[in-house]
Each structure stands twice: as structure tokens, then as C-alpha cells.
Amino acid sequence: MRRWITLVVAMVWVVGQAQAPQVGALVDAGRFQEAYELGLKLGTPEALALAAKGASFYALYQAKPEEKRTWFEKAEKAASQAIAKAPDYPEGYFERARALGRLSQFKGILEALAEGLASRIRGDLEKTLKLKPDHAGAMVALALWHFELVQKGWLVAATQGADGSRVEPLMKKAIELEPDGIIHRVEYARVLAAWGKKEEARKQLEKALSLPAKTAADRYDQERARQELAKLK
């Protein structure tokens, strides 16, 4: 009997792994809510991480303002489930960092620091990079972590260990690894614009708009690039 139970569990896991790419396809197509639901249903680490990605993307790109926090919370929960099932799977940590980063925006700086969100986000990103050193998305996110905290003032930066000198090297390395990553260039441009480097920011935005948009998220990010470019003119 035990042998049959083990066999059934193994078969369910294999089927879930085989269907996980379907979740990724839904995310790429912009069907974020469907991706979230299917990812939860399949329940494998890969599917759960993709469910978290779908939930975060829905919150970022499609949700009404009053829905966003709930969907980021769903993303954090799904990513945590992925981590629990596969502690060595980097995408689980990356997706949880993405969700926590967005959730921190709904809290005041003192509340976020009191809850340890900044250190949790950094910890997840560093874990992602430990497991997958060439994870470009984690590099961009970690660069933004340093950037955002430094922007909040030297006291916050000092207490959290944020270092503005790490921002640009991380951004450049991510773009070197994934030169066609539209979101990397849009985020880098935002940093450059904040630093008063408007011409450099313009070049990154123009490059982002020249790249092929392979996914729905790419198209949303290019629209953001157009908006940011208009602000620089």
C-alpha cells in the first residue's frame, strides 16, 4: 500500500512539473490571474513561483488600486510555499522578494523597518544570487533596494547597510547578462533620471523601446518607458 501511495505522489509531482510551463505561458500572455490559479492548483515549486509572478504582475499591471495590496500578499504567500517545498529553488526567493518589496510600499518607512521588511527583501535577493549567481532580475532588484534606501536618507541607509555605490555596477551587470531585458533598462533609466543623468536615462529608455516585446509584461514596461521618456523632454 505504501508503495502505491509513493507512486501516486511521484506521478502527481511529474504531472505538475510537466504542466508548469503552461503557467509560464499564461504569465507571458498577460493572463496573470489564470496563471496564479493554475500555479496554485499544480502546487509544484516551479508552478507556485510562477503563480507568485502572476499575482505580482496582476497587481502591477492590471489590478485596481484597491486590489493591489491583496494581490501582492497572495504573491508573497505563493512564493513562500514554493520555498517551503524547494529551499534551493532560486525563483521562490526572487518572487517573494518582489512581492515583499511592493508590499513595503503600502507601509510607512518606520512600520516597514519595524517589521524587518528591508532585511527580509535583501536576504531573499542575496539567497537568489547565491543559488543562481547570474540571475539578472535579482541584480536589478538588489540595485533598486540599495537605491531606494539611500534615497530615504543616510540614517535609514546606514541602519540597513544600503550602499549607493553598488547600484550602478549591479544594473550594468544585469544588462550585460540580459541585454534584451526591457524592464532592466526602464529601471536603470529611473535611477539615472533621479541622479540627474537625463541624457543617459533617455538612451536607456530609447533602447528599451527598440527591443522586441516578447511578453505582455514587456509591452506594459514599454508603455512605461514611453511615459518616462515624455517626462524627460
mmCIF file with all atom_site columns, C-alpha atoms in Angstrom:
data_model
loop_
_atom_site.group_PDB
_atom_site.id
_atom_site.type_symbol
_atom_site.label_atom_id
_atom_site.label_alt_id
_atom_site.label_comp_id
_atom_site.label_asym_id
_atom_site.label_entity_id
_atom_site.label_seq_id
_atom_site.pdbx_PDB_ins_code
_atom_site.Cartn_x
_atom_site.Cartn_y
_atom_site.Cartn_z
_atom_site.occupancy
_atom_site.B_iso_or_equiv
_atom_site.pdbx_formal_charge
_atom_site.auth_seq_id
_atom_site.auth_comp_id
_atom_site.auth_asym_id
_atom_site.auth_atom_id
_atom_site.pdbx_PDB_model_num
ATOM 1   C CA . MET A 1 1   ? 0.000  0.000  0.000   1.00 0.00 ? 1   MET A CA 1
ATOM 2   C CA . ARG A 1 2   ? 2.788  2.402  0.945   1.00 0.00 ? 2   ARG A CA 1
ATOM 3   C CA . ARG A 1 3   ? 4.477  1.696  -2.379  1.00 0.00 ? 3   ARG A CA 1
ATOM 4   C CA . TRP A 1 4   ? 1.308  2.650  -4.270  1.00 0.00 ? 4   TRP A CA 1
ATOM 5   C CA . ILE A 1 5   ? 0.957  5.893  -2.297  1.00 0.00 ? 5   ILE A CA 1
ATOM 6   C CA . THR A 1 6   ? 4.569  6.785  -3.080  1.00 0.00 ? 6   THR A CA 1
ATOM 7   C CA . LEU A 1 7   ? 3.975  6.018  -6.746  1.00 0.00 ? 7   LEU A CA 1
ATOM 8   C CA . VAL A 1 8   ? 0.847  8.176  -6.889  1.00 0.00 ? 8   VAL A CA 1
ATOM 9   C CA . VAL A 1 9   ? 2.630  11.096 -5.192  1.00 0.00 ? 9   VAL A CA 1
ATOM 10  C CA . ALA A 1 10  ? 5.504  10.777 -7.657  1.00 0.00 ? 10  ALA A CA 1
ATOM 11  C CA . MET A 1 11  ? 3.104  10.734 -10.611 1.00 0.00 ? 11  MET A CA 1
ATOM 12  C CA . VAL A 1 12  ? 1.305  13.832 -9.345  1.00 0.00 ? 12  VAL A CA 1
ATOM 13  C CA . TRP A 1 13  ? 4.654  15.627 -8.986  1.00 0.00 ? 13  TRP A CA 1
ATOM 14  C CA . VAL A 1 14  ? 5.719  14.659 -12.520 1.00 0.00 ? 14  VAL A CA 1
ATOM 15  C CA . VAL A 1 15  ? 2.405  15.834 -13.980 1.00 0.00 ? 15  VAL A CA 1
ATOM 16  C CA . GLY A 1 16  ? 2.716  19.119 -12.082 1.00 0.00 ? 16  GLY A CA 1
ATOM 17  C CA . GLN A 1 17  ? 6.238  19.664 -13.372 1.00 0.00 ? 17  GLN A CA 1
ATOM 18  C CA . ALA A 1 18  ? 5.134  18.909 -16.927 1.00 0.00 ? 18  ALA A CA 1
ATOM 19  C CA . GLN A 1 19  ? 2.270  21.403 -16.701 1.00 0.00 ? 19  GLN A CA 1
ATOM 20  C CA . ALA A 1 20  ? 4.275  24.199 -15.048 1.00 0.00 ? 20  ALA A CA 1
ATOM 21  C CA . PRO A 1 21  ? 5.298  25.644 -18.450 1.00 0.00 ? 21  PRO A CA 1
ATOM 22  C CA . GLN A 1 22  ? 1.586  26.228 -19.065 1.00 0.00 ? 22  GLN A CA 1
ATOM 23  C CA . VAL A 1 23  ? 1.611  28.605 -16.113 1.00 0.00 ? 23  VAL A CA 1
ATOM 24  C CA . GLY A 1 24  ? 4.586  30.436 -17.600 1.00 0.00 ? 24  GLY A CA 1
ATOM 25  C CA . ALA A 1 25  ? 2.786  30.705 -20.931 1.00 0.00 ? 25  ALA A CA 1
ATOM 26  C CA . LEU A 1 26  ? -0.219 32.280 -19.208 1.00 0.00 ? 26  LEU A CA 1
ATOM 27  C CA . VAL A 1 27  ? 2.054  34.807 -17.496 1.00 0.00 ? 27  VAL A CA 1
ATOM 28  C CA . ASP A 1 28  ? 3.722  35.662 -20.802 1.00 0.00 ? 28  ASP A CA 1
ATOM 29  C CA . ALA A 1 29  ? 0.304  36.126 -22.429 1.00 0.00 ? 29  ALA A CA 1
ATOM 30  C CA . GLY A 1 30  ? -0.814 38.559 -19.744 1.00 0.00 ? 30  GLY A CA 1
ATOM 31  C CA . ARG A 1 31  ? -3.381 36.162 -18.267 1.00 0.00 ? 31  ARG A CA 1
ATOM 32  C CA . PHE A 1 32  ? -1.987 36.754 -14.823 1.00 0.00 ? 32  PHE A CA 1
ATOM 33  C CA . GLN A 1 33  ? -4.950 35.715 -12.688 1.00 0.00 ? 33  GLN A CA 1
ATOM 34  C CA . GLU A 1 34  ? -5.306 32.446 -14.594 1.00 0.00 ? 34  GLU A CA 1
ATOM 35  C CA . ALA A 1 35  ? -1.590 31.800 -14.124 1.00 0.00 ? 35  ALA A CA 1
ATOM 36  C CA . TYR A 1 36  ? -1.952 32.349 -10.393 1.00 0.00 ? 36  TYR A CA 1
ATOM 37  C CA . GLU A 1 37  ? -4.882 29.965 -10.069 1.00 0.00 ? 37  GLU A CA 1
ATOM 38  C CA . LEU A 1 38  ? -3.280 27.220 -12.175 1.00 0.00 ? 38  LEU A CA 1
ATOM 39  C CA . GLY A 1 39  ? 0.038  27.566 -10.361 1.00 0.00 ? 39  GLY A CA 1
ATOM 40  C CA . LEU A 1 40  ? -1.641 27.098 -7.003  1.00 0.00 ? 40  LEU A CA 1
ATOM 41  C CA . LYS A 1 41  ? -3.567 24.104 -8.314  1.00 0.00 ? 41  LYS A CA 1
ATOM 42  C CA . LEU A 1 42  ? -0.453 22.367 -9.623  1.00 0.00 ? 42  LEU A CA 1
ATOM 43  C CA . GLY A 1 43  ? 1.443  23.080 -6.420  1.00 0.00 ? 43  GLY A CA 1
ATOM 44  C CA . THR A 1 44  ? 4.984  22.282 -7.569  1.00 0.00 ? 44  THR A CA 1
ATOM 45  C CA . PRO A 1 45  ? 7.784  24.712 -6.610  1.00 0.00 ? 45  PRO A CA 1
ATOM 46  C CA . GLU A 1 46  ? 8.084  25.976 -10.186 1.00 0.00 ? 46  GLU A CA 1
ATOM 47  C CA . ALA A 1 47  ? 4.322  26.374 -10.569 1.00 0.00 ? 47  ALA A CA 1
ATOM 48  C CA . LEU A 1 48  ? 3.999  28.154 -7.221  1.00 0.00 ? 48  LEU A CA 1
ATOM 49  C CA . ALA A 1 49  ? 6.794  30.594 -8.087  1.00 0.00 ? 49  ALA A CA 1
ATOM 50  C CA . LEU A 1 50  ? 5.048  31.299 -11.381 1.00 0.00 ? 50  LEU A CA 1
ATOM 51  C CA . ALA A 1 51  ? 1.763  31.744 -9.513  1.00 0.00 ? 51  ALA A CA 1
ATOM 52  C CA . ALA A 1 52  ? 3.527  34.348 -7.365  1.00 0.00 ? 52  ALA A CA 1
ATOM 53  C CA . LYS A 1 53  ? 4.851  36.040 -10.502 1.00 0.00 ? 53  LYS A CA 1
ATOM 54  C CA . GLY A 1 54  ? 1.361  36.083 -11.997 1.00 0.00 ? 54  GLY A CA 1
ATOM 55  C CA . ALA A 1 55  ? -0.104 37.596 -8.836  1.00 0.00 ? 55  ALA A CA 1
ATOM 56  C CA . SER A 1 56  ? 2.598  40.286 -8.679  1.00 0.00 ? 56  SER A CA 1
ATOM 57  C CA . PHE A 1 57  ? 2.211  41.126 -12.355 1.00 0.00 ? 57  PHE A CA 1
ATOM 58  C CA . TYR A 1 58  ? -1.552 41.347 -11.999 1.00 0.00 ? 58  TYR A CA 1
ATOM 59  C CA . ALA A 1 59  ? -1.093 43.765 -9.108  1.00 0.00 ? 59  ALA A CA 1
ATOM 60  C CA . LEU A 1 60  ? 1.495  45.781 -11.030 1.00 0.00 ? 60  LEU A CA 1
ATOM 61  C CA . TYR A 1 61  ? -0.141 45.980 -14.424 1.00 0.00 ? 61  TYR A CA 1
ATOM 62  C CA . GLN A 1 62  ? -3.860 45.249 -14.266 1.00 0.00 ? 62  GLN A CA 1
ATOM 63  C CA . ALA A 1 63  ? -5.324 45.475 -10.766 1.00 0.00 ? 63  ALA A CA 1
ATOM 64  C CA . LYS A 1 64  ? -7.345 48.398 -9.496  1.00 0.00 ? 64  LYS A CA 1
ATOM 65  C CA . PRO A 1 65  ? -5.556 50.445 -6.818  1.00 0.00 ? 65  PRO A CA 1
ATOM 66  C CA . GLU A 1 66  ? -7.664 48.950 -4.039  1.00 0.00 ? 66  GLU A CA 1
ATOM 67  C CA . GLU A 1 67  ? -6.788 45.406 -5.186  1.00 0.00 ? 67  GLU A CA 1
ATOM 68  C CA . LYS A 1 68  ? -3.039 45.734 -5.366  1.00 0.00 ? 68  LYS A CA 1
ATOM 69  C CA . ARG A 1 69  ? -2.071 45.031 -1.764  1.00 0.00 ? 69  ARG A CA 1
ATOM 70  C CA . THR A 1 70  ? -4.185 41.865 -1.651  1.00 0.00 ? 70  THR A CA 1
ATOM 71  C CA . TRP A 1 71  ? -2.563 40.505 -4.794  1.00 0.00 ? 71  TRP A CA 1
ATOM 72  C CA . PHE A 1 72  ? 0.953  41.224 -3.564  1.00 0.00 ? 72  PHE A CA 1
ATOM 73  C CA . GLU A 1 73  ? 0.038  39.372 -0.374  1.00 0.00 ? 73  GLU A CA 1
ATOM 74  C CA . LYS A 1 74  ? -1.116 36.432 -2.497  1.00 0.00 ? 74  LYS A CA 1
ATOM 75  C CA . ALA A 1 75  ? 2.184  36.552 -4.368  1.00 0.00 ? 75  ALA A CA 1
ATOM 76  C CA . GLU A 1 76  ? 4.179  36.513 -1.126  1.00 0.00 ? 76  GLU A CA 1
ATOM 77  C CA . LYS A 1 77  ? 2.214  33.525 0.162   1.00 0.00 ? 77  LYS A CA 1
ATOM 78  C CA . ALA A 1 78  ? 2.631  31.525 -3.060  1.00 0.00 ? 78  ALA A CA 1
ATOM 79  C CA . ALA A 1 79  ? 6.362  32.254 -3.165  1.00 0.00 ? 79  ALA A CA 1
ATOM 80  C CA . SER A 1 80  ? 6.746  31.196 0.465   1.00 0.00 ? 80  SER A CA 1
ATOM 81  C CA . GLN A 1 81  ? 5.005  27.922 -0.385  1.00 0.00 ? 81  GLN A CA 1
ATOM 82  C CA . ALA A 1 82  ? 7.462  27.395 -3.242  1.00 0.00 ? 82  ALA A CA 1
ATOM 83  C CA . ILE A 1 83  ? 10.381 27.971 -0.865  1.00 0.00 ? 83  ILE A CA 1
ATOM 84  C CA . ALA A 1 84  ? 8.938  25.565 1.700   1.00 0.00 ? 84  ALA A CA 1
ATOM 85  C CA . LYS A 1 85  ? 8.723  22.835 -0.939  1.00 0.00 ? 85  LYS A CA 1
ATOM 86  C CA . ALA A 1 86  ? 12.108 23.538 -2.531  1.00 0.00 ? 86  ALA A CA 1
ATOM 87  C CA . PRO A 1 87  ? 14.524 25.527 -0.323  1.00 0.00 ? 87  PRO A CA 1
ATOM 88  C CA . ASP A 1 88  ? 17.156 25.505 -3.080  1.00 0.00 ? 88  ASP A CA 1
ATOM 89  C CA . TYR A 1 89  ? 14.907 26.886 -5.842  1.00 0.00 ? 89  TYR A CA 1
ATOM 90  C CA . PRO A 1 90  ? 16.047 30.468 -6.550  1.00 0.00 ? 90  PRO A CA 1
ATOM 91  C CA . GLU A 1 91  ? 12.836 31.706 -8.187  1.00 0.00 ? 91  GLU A CA 1
ATOM 92  C CA . GLY A 1 92  ? 10.892 31.192 -4.979  1.00 0.00 ? 92  GLY A CA 1
ATOM 93  C CA . TYR A 1 93  ? 13.149 33.642 -3.140  1.00 0.00 ? 93  TYR A CA 1
ATOM 94  C CA . PHE A 1 94  ? 13.150 36.098 -6.030  1.00 0.00 ? 94  PHE A CA 1
ATOM 95  C CA . GLU A 1 95  ? 9.364  36.165 -6.292  1.00 0.00 ? 95  GLU A CA 1
ATOM 96  C CA . ARG A 1 96  ? 8.988  36.579 -2.544  1.00 0.00 ? 96  ARG A CA 1
ATOM 97  C CA . ALA A 1 97  ? 11.427 39.495 -2.613  1.00 0.00 ? 97  ALA A CA 1
ATOM 98  C CA . ARG A 1 98  ? 9.431  41.072 -5.441  1.00 0.00 ? 98  ARG A CA 1
ATOM 99  C CA . ALA A 1 99  ? 6.173  40.732 -3.509  1.00 0.00 ? 99  ALA A CA 1
ATOM 100 C CA . LEU A 1 100 ? 7.654  41.969 -0.219  1.00 0.00 ? 100 LEU A CA 1
ATOM 101 C CA . GLY A 1 101 ? 9.251  44.922 -1.972  1.00 0.00 ? 101 GLY A CA 1
ATOM 102 C CA . ARG A 1 102 ? 5.913  46.026 -3.328  1.00 0.00 ? 102 ARG A CA 1
ATOM 103 C CA . LEU A 1 103 ? 4.131  45.370 -0.035  1.00 0.00 ? 103 LEU A CA 1
ATOM 104 C CA . SER A 1 104 ? 6.637  47.611 1.743   1.00 0.00 ? 104 SER A CA 1
ATOM 105 C CA . GLN A 1 105 ? 5.359  50.495 -0.391  1.00 0.00 ? 105 GLN A CA 1
ATOM 106 C CA . PHE A 1 106 ? 1.978  50.231 1.336   1.00 0.00 ? 106 PHE A CA 1
ATOM 107 C CA . LYS A 1 107 ? 3.579  50.801 4.734   1.00 0.00 ? 107 LYS A CA 1
ATOM 108 C CA . GLY A 1 108 ? 5.308  53.816 6.186   1.00 0.00 ? 108 GLY A CA 1
ATOM 109 C CA . ILE A 1 109 ? 9.088  53.654 6.424   1.00 0.00 ? 109 ILE A CA 1
ATOM 110 C CA . LEU A 1 110 ? 9.011  53.219 10.215  1.00 0.00 ? 110 LEU A CA 1
ATOM 111 C CA . GLU A 1 111 ? 6.459  50.398 10.024  1.00 0.00 ? 111 GLU A CA 1
ATOM 112 C CA . ALA A 1 112 ? 8.372  48.647 7.265   1.00 0.00 ? 112 ALA A CA 1
ATOM 113 C CA . LEU A 1 113 ? 11.641 48.887 9.199   1.00 0.00 ? 113 LEU A CA 1
ATOM 114 C CA . ALA A 1 114 ? 9.978  47.721 12.403  1.00 0.00 ? 114 ALA A CA 1
ATOM 115 C CA . GLU A 1 115 ? 8.698  44.636 10.602  1.00 0.00 ? 115 GLU A CA 1
ATOM 116 C CA . GLY A 1 116 ? 12.118 43.948 9.167   1.00 0.00 ? 116 GLY A CA 1
ATOM 117 C CA . LEU A 1 117 ? 10.888 44.051 5.578   1.00 0.00 ? 117 LEU A CA 1
ATOM 118 C CA . ALA A 1 118 ? 14.052 45.656 4.228   1.00 0.00 ? 118 ALA A CA 1
ATOM 119 C CA . SER A 1 119 ? 16.299 42.968 5.673   1.00 0.00 ? 119 SER A CA 1
ATOM 120 C CA . ARG A 1 120 ? 13.925 40.212 4.537   1.00 0.00 ? 120 ARG A CA 1
ATOM 121 C CA . ILE A 1 121 ? 13.915 41.540 0.975   1.00 0.00 ? 121 ILE A CA 1
ATOM 122 C CA . ARG A 1 122 ? 17.685 41.804 0.894   1.00 0.00 ? 122 ARG A CA 1
ATOM 123 C CA . GLY A 1 123 ? 18.012 38.338 2.381   1.00 0.00 ? 123 GLY A CA 1
ATOM 124 C CA . ASP A 1 124 ? 15.780 36.811 -0.300  1.00 0.00 ? 124 ASP A CA 1
ATOM 125 C CA . LEU A 1 125 ? 17.629 38.580 -3.110  1.00 0.00 ? 125 LEU A CA 1
ATOM 126 C CA . GLU A 1 126 ? 21.032 37.561 -1.801  1.00 0.00 ? 126 GLU A CA 1
ATOM 127 C CA . LYS A 1 127 ? 19.773 33.980 -1.431  1.00 0.00 ? 127 LYS A CA 1
ATOM 128 C CA . THR A 1 128 ? 18.574 34.091 -5.041  1.00 0.00 ? 128 THR A CA 1
ATOM 129 C CA . LEU A 1 129 ? 22.007 35.190 -6.205  1.00 0.00 ? 129 LEU A CA 1
ATOM 130 C CA . LYS A 1 130 ? 23.750 32.615 -4.053  1.00 0.00 ? 130 LYS A CA 1
ATOM 131 C CA . LEU A 1 131 ? 21.688 29.877 -5.701  1.00 0.00 ? 131 LEU A CA 1
ATOM 132 C CA . LYS A 1 132 ? 21.868 31.458 -9.171  1.00 0.00 ? 132 LYS A CA 1
ATOM 133 C CA . PRO A 1 133 ? 24.741 33.979 -9.443  1.00 0.00 ? 133 PRO A CA 1
ATOM 134 C CA . ASP A 1 134 ? 23.718 35.099 -12.947 1.00 0.00 ? 134 ASP A CA 1
ATOM 135 C CA . HIS A 1 135 ? 20.112 35.978 -12.007 1.00 0.00 ? 135 HIS A CA 1
ATOM 136 C CA . ALA A 1 136 ? 19.792 39.350 -13.734 1.00 0.00 ? 136 ALA A CA 1
ATOM 137 C CA . GLY A 1 137 ? 16.395 40.136 -12.262 1.00 0.00 ? 137 GLY A CA 1
ATOM 138 C CA . ALA A 1 138 ? 17.728 39.717 -8.733  1.00 0.00 ? 138 ALA A CA 1
ATOM 139 C CA . MET A 1 139 ? 20.655 42.011 -9.554  1.00 0.00 ? 139 MET A CA 1
ATOM 140 C CA . VAL A 1 140 ? 18.293 44.759 -10.703 1.00 0.00 ? 140 VAL A CA 1
ATOM 141 C CA . ALA A 1 141 ? 16.083 44.269 -7.650  1.00 0.00 ? 141 ALA A CA 1
ATOM 142 C CA . LEU A 1 142 ? 19.068 44.391 -5.294  1.00 0.00 ? 142 LEU A CA 1
ATOM 143 C CA . ALA A 1 143 ? 20.318 47.538 -7.044  1.00 0.00 ? 143 ALA A CA 1
ATOM 144 C CA . LEU A 1 144 ? 16.901 49.111 -6.502  1.00 0.00 ? 144 LEU A CA 1
ATOM 145 C CA . TRP A 1 145 ? 16.949 48.004 -2.854  1.00 0.00 ? 145 TRP A CA 1
ATOM 146 C CA . HIS A 1 146 ? 20.187 49.944 -2.308  1.00 0.00 ? 146 HIS A CA 1
ATOM 147 C CA . PHE A 1 147 ? 18.916 52.894 -4.359  1.00 0.00 ? 147 PHE A CA 1
ATOM 148 C CA . GLU A 1 148 ? 15.561 53.238 -2.608  1.00 0.00 ? 148 GLU A CA 1
ATOM 149 C CA . LEU A 1 149 ? 17.020 53.057 0.889   1.00 0.00 ? 149 LEU A CA 1
ATOM 150 C CA . VAL A 1 150 ? 19.780 55.560 0.111   1.00 0.00 ? 150 VAL A CA 1
ATOM 151 C CA . GLN A 1 151 ? 17.094 57.882 -1.284  1.00 0.00 ? 151 GLN A CA 1
ATOM 152 C CA . LYS A 1 152 ? 15.363 57.771 2.107   1.00 0.00 ? 152 LYS A CA 1
ATOM 153 C CA . GLY A 1 153 ? 18.390 59.319 3.805   1.00 0.00 ? 153 GLY A CA 1
ATOM 154 C CA . TRP A 1 154 ? 21.725 58.389 5.300   1.00 0.00 ? 154 TRP A CA 1
ATOM 155 C CA . LEU A 1 155 ? 20.268 57.219 8.613   1.00 0.00 ? 155 LEU A CA 1
ATOM 156 C CA . VAL A 1 156 ? 17.978 54.649 7.021   1.00 0.00 ? 156 VAL A CA 1
ATOM 157 C CA . ALA A 1 157 ? 20.705 53.573 4.598   1.00 0.00 ? 157 ALA A CA 1
ATOM 158 C CA . ALA A 1 158 ? 23.245 53.184 7.383   1.00 0.00 ? 158 ALA A CA 1
ATOM 159 C CA . THR A 1 159 ? 20.988 51.133 9.635   1.00 0.00 ? 159 THR A CA 1
ATOM 160 C CA . GLN A 1 160 ? 20.098 48.770 6.783   1.00 0.00 ? 160 GLN A CA 1
ATOM 161 C CA . GLY A 1 161 ? 23.538 48.536 5.189   1.00 0.00 ? 161 GLY A CA 1
ATOM 162 C CA . ALA A 1 162 ? 22.466 50.154 1.917   1.00 0.00 ? 162 ALA A CA 1
ATOM 163 C CA . ASP A 1 163 ? 25.297 51.384 -0.299  1.00 0.00 ? 163 ASP A CA 1
ATOM 164 C CA . GLY A 1 164 ? 24.676 53.691 -3.244  1.00 0.00 ? 164 GLY A CA 1
ATOM 165 C CA . SER A 1 165 ? 27.954 52.692 -4.883  1.00 0.00 ? 165 SER A CA 1
ATOM 166 C CA . ARG A 1 166 ? 26.551 49.209 -5.532  1.00 0.00 ? 166 ARG A CA 1
ATOM 167 C CA . VAL A 1 167 ? 23.609 50.409 -7.606  1.00 0.00 ? 167 VAL A CA 1
ATOM 168 C CA . GLU A 1 168 ? 25.237 51.077 -10.971 1.00 0.00 ? 168 GLU A CA 1
ATOM 169 C CA . PRO A 1 169 ? 27.536 48.006 -11.059 1.00 0.00 ? 169 PRO A CA 1
ATOM 170 C CA . LEU A 1 170 ? 24.571 45.735 -10.360 1.00 0.00 ? 170 LEU A CA 1
ATOM 171 C CA . MET A 1 171 ? 22.445 47.415 -13.029 1.00 0.00 ? 171 MET A CA 1
ATOM 172 C CA . LYS A 1 172 ? 25.195 47.244 -15.635 1.00 0.00 ? 172 LYS A CA 1
ATOM 173 C CA . LYS A 1 173 ? 25.922 43.595 -14.884 1.00 0.00 ? 173 LYS A CA 1
ATOM 174 C CA . ALA A 1 174 ? 22.241 42.696 -15.235 1.00 0.00 ? 174 ALA A CA 1
ATOM 175 C CA . ILE A 1 175 ? 22.041 44.437 -18.618 1.00 0.00 ? 175 ILE A CA 1
ATOM 176 C CA . GLU A 1 176 ? 25.235 42.714 -19.713 1.00 0.00 ? 176 GLU A CA 1
ATOM 177 C CA . LEU A 1 177 ? 23.683 39.354 -18.837 1.00 0.00 ? 177 LEU A CA 1
ATOM 178 C CA . GLU A 1 178 ? 20.297 40.142 -20.395 1.00 0.00 ? 178 GLU A CA 1
ATOM 179 C CA . PRO A 1 179 ? 20.748 42.954 -22.939 1.00 0.00 ? 179 PRO A CA 1
ATOM 180 C CA . ASP A 1 180 ? 17.233 42.391 -24.287 1.00 0.00 ? 180 ASP A CA 1
ATOM 181 C CA . GLY A 1 181 ? 15.621 42.750 -20.858 1.00 0.00 ? 181 GLY A CA 1
ATOM 182 C CA . ILE A 1 182 ? 13.283 45.707 -21.268 1.00 0.00 ? 182 ILE A CA 1
ATOM 183 C CA . ILE A 1 183 ? 12.472 46.075 -17.583 1.00 0.00 ? 183 ILE A CA 1
ATOM 184 C CA . HIS A 1 184 ? 16.176 46.258 -16.658 1.00 0.00 ? 184 HIS A CA 1
ATOM 185 C CA . ARG A 1 185 ? 16.664 49.296 -18.859 1.00 0.00 ? 185 ARG A CA 1
ATOM 186 C CA . VAL A 1 186 ? 13.489 51.005 -17.679 1.00 0.00 ? 186 VAL A CA 1
ATOM 187 C CA . GLU A 1 187 ? 14.512 50.620 -14.037 1.00 0.00 ? 187 GLU A CA 1
ATOM 188 C CA . TYR A 1 188 ? 18.068 51.741 -14.747 1.00 0.00 ? 188 TYR A CA 1
ATOM 189 C CA . ALA A 1 189 ? 16.688 54.802 -16.526 1.00 0.00 ? 189 ALA A CA 1
ATOM 190 C CA . ARG A 1 190 ? 14.606 55.645 -13.466 1.00 0.00 ? 190 ARG A CA 1
ATOM 191 C CA . VAL A 1 191 ? 17.714 55.587 -11.318 1.00 0.00 ? 191 VAL A CA 1
ATOM 192 C CA . LEU A 1 192 ? 19.710 57.667 -13.791 1.00 0.00 ? 192 LEU A CA 1
ATOM 193 C CA . ALA A 1 193 ? 16.934 60.260 -14.015 1.00 0.00 ? 193 ALA A CA 1
ATOM 194 C CA . ALA A 1 194 ? 16.814 60.518 -10.216 1.00 0.00 ? 194 ALA A CA 1
ATOM 195 C CA . TRP A 1 195 ? 20.549 61.148 -10.258 1.00 0.00 ? 195 TRP A CA 1
ATOM 196 C CA . GLY A 1 196 ? 20.094 63.950 -12.792 1.00 0.00 ? 196 GLY A CA 1
ATOM 197 C CA . LYS A 1 197 ? 21.680 61.953 -15.632 1.00 0.00 ? 197 LYS A CA 1
ATOM 198 C CA . LYS A 1 198 ? 18.827 62.643 -18.014 1.00 0.00 ? 198 LYS A CA 1
ATOM 199 C CA . GLU A 1 199 ? 20.702 62.027 -21.265 1.00 0.00 ? 199 GLU A CA 1
ATOM 200 C CA . GLU A 1 200 ? 21.862 58.620 -20.090 1.00 0.00 ? 200 GLU A CA 1
ATOM 201 C CA . ALA A 1 201 ? 18.347 57.851 -18.882 1.00 0.00 ? 201 ALA A CA 1
ATOM 202 C CA . ARG A 1 202 ? 16.970 58.827 -22.288 1.00 0.00 ? 202 ARG A CA 1
ATOM 203 C CA . LYS A 1 203 ? 19.321 56.427 -24.037 1.00 0.00 ? 203 LYS A CA 1
ATOM 204 C CA . GLN A 1 204 ? 18.211 53.536 -21.831 1.00 0.00 ? 204 GLN A CA 1
ATOM 205 C CA . LEU A 1 205 ? 14.535 54.306 -22.445 1.00 0.00 ? 205 LEU A CA 1
ATOM 206 C CA . GLU A 1 206 ? 15.043 54.598 -26.188 1.00 0.00 ? 206 GLU A CA 1
ATOM 207 C CA . LYS A 1 207 ? 16.860 51.273 -26.159 1.00 0.00 ? 207 LYS A CA 1
ATOM 208 C CA . ALA A 1 208 ? 14.011 49.709 -24.174 1.00 0.00 ? 208 ALA A CA 1
ATOM 209 C CA . LEU A 1 209 ? 11.553 50.881 -26.810 1.00 0.00 ? 209 LEU A CA 1
ATOM 210 C CA . SER A 1 210 ? 13.676 49.494 -29.633 1.00 0.00 ? 210 SER A CA 1
ATOM 211 C CA . LEU A 1 211 ? 13.783 45.981 -28.185 1.00 0.00 ? 211 LEU A CA 1
ATOM 212 C CA . PRO A 1 212 ? 11.255 43.310 -29.212 1.00 0.00 ? 212 PRO A CA 1
ATOM 213 C CA . ALA A 1 213 ? 8.410  42.929 -26.721 1.00 0.00 ? 213 ALA A CA 1
ATOM 214 C CA . LYS A 1 214 ? 8.127  39.175 -26.233 1.00 0.00 ? 214 LYS A CA 1
ATOM 215 C CA . THR A 1 215 ? 5.607  39.146 -23.382 1.00 0.00 ? 215 THR A CA 1
ATOM 216 C CA . ALA A 1 216 ? 2.668  41.123 -22.064 1.00 0.00 ? 216 ALA A CA 1
ATOM 217 C CA . ALA A 1 217 ? 4.879  42.436 -19.258 1.00 0.00 ? 217 ALA A CA 1
ATOM 218 C CA . ASP A 1 218 ? 7.342  43.678 -21.871 1.00 0.00 ? 218 ASP A CA 1
ATOM 219 C CA . ARG A 1 219 ? 4.552  45.647 -23.533 1.00 0.00 ? 219 ARG A CA 1
ATOM 220 C CA . TYR A 1 220 ? 3.459  47.169 -20.245 1.00 0.00 ? 220 TYR A CA 1
ATOM 221 C CA . ASP A 1 221 ? 7.067  48.100 -19.482 1.00 0.00 ? 221 ASP A CA 1
ATOM 222 C CA . GLN A 1 222 ? 7.491  49.711 -22.889 1.00 0.00 ? 222 GLN A CA 1
ATOM 223 C CA . GLU A 1 223 ? 4.421  51.834 -22.240 1.00 0.00 ? 223 GLU A CA 1
ATOM 224 C CA . ARG A 1 224 ? 6.035  52.898 -19.001 1.00 0.00 ? 224 ARG A CA 1
ATOM 225 C CA . ALA A 1 225 ? 9.216  53.698 -20.938 1.00 0.00 ? 225 ALA A CA 1
ATOM 226 C CA . ARG A 1 226 ? 7.209  55.969 -23.262 1.00 0.00 ? 226 ARG A CA 1
ATOM 227 C CA . GLN A 1 227 ? 5.740  57.799 -20.288 1.00 0.00 ? 227 GLN A CA 1
ATOM 228 C CA . GLU A 1 228 ? 9.127  58.224 -18.634 1.00 0.00 ? 228 GLU A CA 1
ATOM 229 C CA . LEU A 1 229 ? 10.673 59.396 -21.895 1.00 0.00 ? 229 LEU A CA 1
ATOM 230 C CA . ALA A 1 230 ? 7.970  62.045 -22.276 1.00 0.00 ? 230 ALA A CA 1
ATOM 231 C CA . LYS A 1 231 ? 8.851  63.381 -18.811 1.00 0.00 ? 231 LYS A CA 1
ATOM 232 C CA . LEU A 1 232 ? 12.473 63.867 -19.862 1.00 0.00 ? 232 LEU A CA 1
ATOM 233 C CA . LYS A 1 233 ? 11.596 66.048 -22.868 1.00 0.00 ? 233 LYS A CA 1
#
